[in-house]
PDB file of C-alpha atoms in Angstrom:
ATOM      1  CA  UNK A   1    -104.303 104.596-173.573  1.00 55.00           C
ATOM      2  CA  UNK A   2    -103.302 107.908-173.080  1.00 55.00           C
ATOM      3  CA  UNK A   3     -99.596 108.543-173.980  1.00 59.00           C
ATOM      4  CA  UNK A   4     -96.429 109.629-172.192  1.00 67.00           C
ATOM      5  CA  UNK A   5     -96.182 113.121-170.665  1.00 75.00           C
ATOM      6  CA  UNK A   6     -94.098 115.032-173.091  1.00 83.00           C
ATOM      7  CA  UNK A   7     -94.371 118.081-174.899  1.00 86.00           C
ATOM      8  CA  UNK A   8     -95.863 116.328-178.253  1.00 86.00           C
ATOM      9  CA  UNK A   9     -98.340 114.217-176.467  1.00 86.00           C
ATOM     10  CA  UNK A  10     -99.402 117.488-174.478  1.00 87.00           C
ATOM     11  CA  UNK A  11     -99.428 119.920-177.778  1.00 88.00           C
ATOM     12  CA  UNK A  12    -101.824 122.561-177.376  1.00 90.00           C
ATOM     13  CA  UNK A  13    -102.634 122.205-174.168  1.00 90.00           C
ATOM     14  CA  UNK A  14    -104.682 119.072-175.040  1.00 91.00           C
ATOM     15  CA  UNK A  15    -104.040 115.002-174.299  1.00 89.00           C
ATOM     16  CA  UNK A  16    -103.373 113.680-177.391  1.00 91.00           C
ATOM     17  CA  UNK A  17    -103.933 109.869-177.794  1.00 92.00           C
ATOM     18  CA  UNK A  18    -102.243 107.707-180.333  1.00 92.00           C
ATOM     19  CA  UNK A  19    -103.871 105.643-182.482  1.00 95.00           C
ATOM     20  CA  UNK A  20    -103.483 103.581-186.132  1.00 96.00           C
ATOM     21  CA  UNK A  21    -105.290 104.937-188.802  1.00 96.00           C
ATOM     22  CA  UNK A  22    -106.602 100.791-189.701  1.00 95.00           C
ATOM     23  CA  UNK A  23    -107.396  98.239-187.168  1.00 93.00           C
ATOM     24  CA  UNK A  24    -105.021  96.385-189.815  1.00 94.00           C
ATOM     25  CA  UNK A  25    -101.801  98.194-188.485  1.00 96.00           C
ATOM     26  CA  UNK A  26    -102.632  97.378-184.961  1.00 95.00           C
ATOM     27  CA  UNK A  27    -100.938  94.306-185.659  1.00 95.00           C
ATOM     28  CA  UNK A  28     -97.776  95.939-185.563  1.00 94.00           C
ATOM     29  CA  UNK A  29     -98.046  97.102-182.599  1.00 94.00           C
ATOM     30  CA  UNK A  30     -99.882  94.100-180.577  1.00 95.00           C
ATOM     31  CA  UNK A  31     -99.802  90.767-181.236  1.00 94.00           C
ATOM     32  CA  UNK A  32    -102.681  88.413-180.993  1.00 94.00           C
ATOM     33  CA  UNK A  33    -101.789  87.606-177.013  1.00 94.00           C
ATOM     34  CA  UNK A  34    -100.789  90.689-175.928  1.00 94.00           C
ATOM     35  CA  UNK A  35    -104.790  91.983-177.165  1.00 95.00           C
ATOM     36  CA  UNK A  36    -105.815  89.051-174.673  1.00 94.00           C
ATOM     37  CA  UNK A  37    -103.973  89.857-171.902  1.00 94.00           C
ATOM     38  CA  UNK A  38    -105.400  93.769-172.210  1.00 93.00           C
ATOM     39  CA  UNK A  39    -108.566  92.249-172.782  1.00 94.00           C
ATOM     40  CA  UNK A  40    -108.115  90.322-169.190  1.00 94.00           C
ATOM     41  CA  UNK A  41    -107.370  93.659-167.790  1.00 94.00           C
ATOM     42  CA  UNK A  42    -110.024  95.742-168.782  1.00 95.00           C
ATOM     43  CA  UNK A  43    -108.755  97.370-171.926  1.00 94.00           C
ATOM     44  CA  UNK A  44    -110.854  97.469-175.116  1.00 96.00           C
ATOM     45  CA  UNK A  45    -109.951  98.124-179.208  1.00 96.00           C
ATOM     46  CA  UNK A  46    -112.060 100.584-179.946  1.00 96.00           C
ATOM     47  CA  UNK A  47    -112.490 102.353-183.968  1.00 96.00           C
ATOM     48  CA  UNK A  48    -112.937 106.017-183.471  1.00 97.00           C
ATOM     49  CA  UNK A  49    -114.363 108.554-186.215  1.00 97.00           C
ATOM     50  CA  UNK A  50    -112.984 111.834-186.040  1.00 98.00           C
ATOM     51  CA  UNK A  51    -112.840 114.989-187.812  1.00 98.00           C
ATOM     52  CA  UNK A  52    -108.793 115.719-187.121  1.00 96.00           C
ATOM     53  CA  UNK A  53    -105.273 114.017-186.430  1.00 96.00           C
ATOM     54  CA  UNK A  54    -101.797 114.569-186.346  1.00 96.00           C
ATOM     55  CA  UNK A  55     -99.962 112.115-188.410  1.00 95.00           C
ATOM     56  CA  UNK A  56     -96.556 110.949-186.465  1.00 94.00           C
ATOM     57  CA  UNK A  57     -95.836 108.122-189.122  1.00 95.00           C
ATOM     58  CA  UNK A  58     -96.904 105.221-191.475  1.00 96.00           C
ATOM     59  CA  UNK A  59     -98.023 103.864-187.729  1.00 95.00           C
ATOM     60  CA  UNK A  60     -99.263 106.209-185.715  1.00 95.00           C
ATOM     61  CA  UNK A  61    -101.690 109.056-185.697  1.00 96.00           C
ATOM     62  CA  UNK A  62    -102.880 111.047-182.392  1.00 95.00           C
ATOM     63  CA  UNK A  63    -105.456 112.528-182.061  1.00 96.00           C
ATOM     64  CA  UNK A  64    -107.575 114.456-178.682  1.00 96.00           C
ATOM     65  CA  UNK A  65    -111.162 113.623-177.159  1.00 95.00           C
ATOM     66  CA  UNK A  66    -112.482 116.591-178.290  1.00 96.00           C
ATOM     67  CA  UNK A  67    -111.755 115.393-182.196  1.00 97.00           C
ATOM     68  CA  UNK A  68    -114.131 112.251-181.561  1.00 98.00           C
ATOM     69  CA  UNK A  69    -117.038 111.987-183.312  1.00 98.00           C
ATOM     70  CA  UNK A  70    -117.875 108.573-182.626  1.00 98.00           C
ATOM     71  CA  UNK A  71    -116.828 105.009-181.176  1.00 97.00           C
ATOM     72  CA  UNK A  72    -117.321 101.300-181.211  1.00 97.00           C
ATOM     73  CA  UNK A  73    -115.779  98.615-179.639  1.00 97.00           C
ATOM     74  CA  UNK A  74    -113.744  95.996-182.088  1.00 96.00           C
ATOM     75  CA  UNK A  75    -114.200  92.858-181.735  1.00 95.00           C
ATOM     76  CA  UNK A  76    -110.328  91.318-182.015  1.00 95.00           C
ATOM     77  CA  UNK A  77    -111.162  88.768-183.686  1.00 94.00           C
ATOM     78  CA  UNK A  78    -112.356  90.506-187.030  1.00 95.00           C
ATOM     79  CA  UNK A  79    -108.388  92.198-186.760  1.00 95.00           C
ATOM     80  CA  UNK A  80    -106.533  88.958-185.815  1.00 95.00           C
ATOM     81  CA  UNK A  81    -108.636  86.227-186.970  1.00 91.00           C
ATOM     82  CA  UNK A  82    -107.375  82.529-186.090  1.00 88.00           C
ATOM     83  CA  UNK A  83    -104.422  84.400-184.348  1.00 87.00           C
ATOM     84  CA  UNK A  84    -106.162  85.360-182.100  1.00 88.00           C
ATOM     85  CA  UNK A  85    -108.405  82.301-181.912  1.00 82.00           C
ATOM     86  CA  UNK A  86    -105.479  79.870-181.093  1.00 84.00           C
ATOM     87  CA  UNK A  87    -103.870  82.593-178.998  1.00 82.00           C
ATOM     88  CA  UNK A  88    -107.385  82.725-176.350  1.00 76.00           C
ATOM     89  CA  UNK A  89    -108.007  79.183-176.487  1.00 75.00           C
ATOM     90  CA  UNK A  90    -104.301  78.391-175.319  1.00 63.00           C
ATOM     91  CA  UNK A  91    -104.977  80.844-172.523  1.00 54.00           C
ATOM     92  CA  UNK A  92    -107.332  79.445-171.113  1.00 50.00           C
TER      93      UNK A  92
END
């Protein structure tokens, strides 16, 4: 998701998007239901390569499109394990 319009997120004339720098950290952003409920609404965890970043902390990193130089889509589970397991099949 693209961030909130301020000057940082807007540096250099460019969008910058934040990110973690492991799917690992995600964690401490989202929990295990909260990555459903995007999921439900369209949203996807996705791994990006790219060749530069600004570091904002231990947790973040941004980074713009134009620094991607490749994506896949993450399958939760492999980030959340039986977290997120339990957490779908109560869902539902």
């Amino acid at each position: 998701m693209p961030m909130e319009d301020n000057d940082f997120y807007r540096y250099n004339c460019e969008q910058w998007f934040s990110a973690t720098d492991t799917p690992e950290k995600l964690k401490a952003w989202f929990s295990a239901l909260d990555v459903i409920e995007m999921l439900k609404m369209g949203y996807h965890i996705f791994e990006f390569e790219i060749n530069s970043c600004r570091i904002v902390s231990e947790y973040e990193i941004c980074f713009t499109r134009n620094s991607i130089i490749s994506q896949k889509v993450i399958d939760p589970r492999s980030i959340y394990g039986e977290e997120y397991t339990r957490s779908d099949n109560n869902g539902e």
